[in-house]
XYZ file of C-alpha atoms in Angstrom:
193
model
C -3.520 16.985 -11.289
C -1.241 13.964 -11.105
C -2.753 10.489 -10.932
C -1.508 9.878 -7.349
C -3.394 12.948 -6.053
C -6.501 12.053 -8.034
C -6.465 8.447 -6.730
C -5.805 9.610 -3.156
C -8.806 11.964 -3.267
C -11.127 9.248 -4.647
C -9.966 6.682 -2.077
C -10.357 9.236 0.727
C -13.947 10.013 -0.351
C -14.786 6.277 -0.198
C -12.782 4.973 2.783
C -12.854 7.893 5.243
C -16.615 7.788 5.873
C -16.890 3.995 5.439
C -14.395 3.343 8.253
C -14.725 6.662 10.118
C -10.962 7.138 9.775
C -9.391 9.227 12.526
C -5.800 10.399 12.110
C -3.719 11.196 15.192
C -0.219 12.706 15.237
C -0.161 14.053 11.680
C 1.736 17.056 13.040
C 4.616 14.664 13.892
C 5.198 13.951 10.219
C 8.328 15.626 8.763
C 7.464 18.174 6.072
C 10.543 17.438 3.984
C 13.480 15.080 3.583
C 13.538 11.304 3.349
C 11.019 9.548 5.614
C 10.552 5.841 6.286
C 7.017 5.057 7.513
C 6.809 1.726 9.325
C 3.298 0.499 10.167
C 1.667 -2.645 11.511
C -0.234 -4.692 8.940
C -3.743 -5.958 9.765
C -5.682 -5.760 6.457
C -5.255 -5.449 2.697
C -6.617 -1.898 2.965
C -3.700 -0.744 5.146
C -1.679 0.817 2.277
C -4.531 3.015 0.998
C -5.507 3.944 4.576
C -1.938 5.063 5.360
C -1.807 6.732 1.944
C -4.893 8.888 2.544
C -3.857 9.901 6.073
C -0.231 10.772 5.307
C 0.417 14.434 4.475
C 2.986 13.494 1.799
C 3.028 11.133 -1.195
C 4.221 7.627 -0.265
C 6.147 5.078 -2.307
C 5.020 1.680 -1.029
C 7.020 -1.490 -1.345
C 4.423 -4.169 -2.182
C 4.566 -7.917 -2.745
C 5.427 -8.763 -6.331
C 2.421 -11.079 -6.815
C -0.103 -8.218 -6.809
C 1.684 -6.567 -9.749
C 0.443 -9.450 -11.913
C -3.268 -8.915 -11.134
C -5.246 -7.486 -14.090
C -6.332 -4.053 -12.812
C -3.635 -3.518 -10.181
C -0.681 -4.070 -12.513
C -1.548 -0.815 -14.316
C -2.572 1.218 -11.262
C 0.136 0.312 -8.718
C 3.107 1.930 -10.517
C 1.003 5.082 -11.043
C 0.421 5.361 -7.271
C 4.159 5.031 -6.540
C 4.167 1.343 -5.556
C 7.064 -0.894 -6.542
C 7.456 -4.672 -6.245
C 9.461 -6.717 -3.760
C 9.990 -10.466 -3.898
C 9.007 -11.927 -0.542
C 11.047 -14.561 1.257
C 14.361 -13.554 -0.279
C 16.751 -10.653 -0.438
C 15.490 -8.563 -3.352
C 18.446 -6.330 -4.215
C 16.525 -4.344 -6.813
C 13.770 -3.450 -4.307
C 16.401 -2.525 -1.693
C 18.195 -0.267 -4.192
C 14.903 1.388 -5.166
C 14.004 2.011 -1.510
C 17.440 3.465 -0.710
C 17.288 5.761 -3.759
C 13.842 7.074 -2.829
C 14.940 7.886 0.725
C 18.161 9.532 -0.443
C 16.112 11.645 -2.894
C 14.093 12.960 0.070
C 10.943 10.944 -0.652
C 8.662 8.915 1.628
C 8.972 5.125 1.669
C 6.161 3.093 3.228
C 6.826 -0.347 4.716
C 4.969 -2.941 6.732
C 7.957 -4.476 8.553
C 6.063 -7.678 9.418
C 6.128 -8.470 5.695
C 2.615 -9.893 5.733
C -0.741 -9.294 7.394
C -1.153 -10.390 10.994
C -3.870 -13.066 11.149
C -4.444 -12.443 14.866
C -4.313 -8.653 14.698
C -1.384 -8.730 17.138
C 1.909 -7.130 16.116
C 4.263 -9.789 14.739
C 8.019 -9.898 14.336
C 9.556 -7.321 12.032
C 11.854 -8.278 9.173
C 15.349 -6.808 8.883
C 14.447 -4.659 5.835
C 13.084 -1.810 7.949
C 16.279 -1.712 9.998
C 18.381 -1.884 6.813
C 16.747 1.284 5.434
C 16.888 3.041 8.820
C 20.628 2.417 9.164
C 21.700 2.984 5.549
C 20.133 6.423 5.066
C 19.672 9.672 6.960
C 15.898 9.291 6.632
C 13.605 10.088 9.530
C 11.834 6.973 10.797
C 8.128 7.455 11.564
C 6.315 4.644 13.396
C 2.646 4.260 12.512
C -0.107 2.253 14.217
C -3.312 1.191 12.505
C -5.962 0.306 15.055
C -9.035 -1.482 13.700
C -11.240 -3.294 13.284
C -12.016 -2.755 9.618
C -15.789 -2.816 10.037
C -18.116 -0.489 8.211
C -18.953 2.663 10.159
C -16.766 1.597 13.104
C -13.886 3.952 13.968
C -10.463 3.142 12.556
C -7.436 4.994 13.950
C -4.141 5.783 12.260
C -1.545 7.100 14.694
C 1.751 8.675 13.599
C 4.383 8.694 16.315
C 7.275 11.074 16.744
C 10.163 10.366 14.361
C 12.729 8.010 15.880
C 16.208 9.550 15.998
C 18.553 6.919 14.588
C 21.737 9.045 14.751
C 23.027 7.279 17.876
C 22.094 3.817 16.570
C 23.883 4.464 13.272
C 27.012 5.572 15.170
C 26.903 2.389 17.303
C 26.660 0.298 14.123
C 23.833 -1.858 15.440
C 22.498 -4.662 13.249
C 19.485 -4.348 10.927
C 17.612 -6.822 13.163
C 18.291 -4.671 16.245
C 17.196 -1.542 14.365
C 13.967 -3.245 13.281
C 13.279 -4.265 16.893
C 13.577 -0.605 17.982
C 11.061 0.392 15.290
C 8.675 -2.446 16.202
C 8.826 -1.443 19.895
C 7.746 2.089 18.905
C 4.840 0.724 16.839
C 3.868 -1.533 19.770
C 3.887 1.488 22.136
C 1.583 3.417 19.751
C -0.784 0.442 19.523
C -0.958 0.190 23.336
C -1.475 3.919 23.827
C -4.132 4.122 21.104
C -6.426 1.319 22.301
């Protein structure tokens, strides 16, 4: 058994009952090919929660700072996470993300770039739109609906993949593409409350 699967099973055993995790729309998730998951970001536990509810292995882009923490620096690469420098254009992280999607893997992003202090969906950064426009990946919006309180229900909703074929042909900007993705996440959040 690979480490990712082992870690996913352990995390699922701990977090699923603790937060009464309910997954909606798992059937919408593409079974193969490159997939970009874009989710809202409300807590530090969002990546493992998305990880345990997603039917496929995810490669998360995560802030570089956490790769310097004692325990996490050894675990994160083994659970498919890779670093991104926040607040600047990190070409290496962009190349890694593009390669993963082109190889038919799943890339997980939180387009807001940081946790929302208010719990409301913030503005998305252009990175999500960049990946959506530069690859043939399917774009799956995801809504995490809290609160993260012990034994209170937590929902993870996967929306239908967004068809970006028309947007790619129109050559829209990365910012415009990100706005389309954020609108889909916002719609899932509204429908799921």
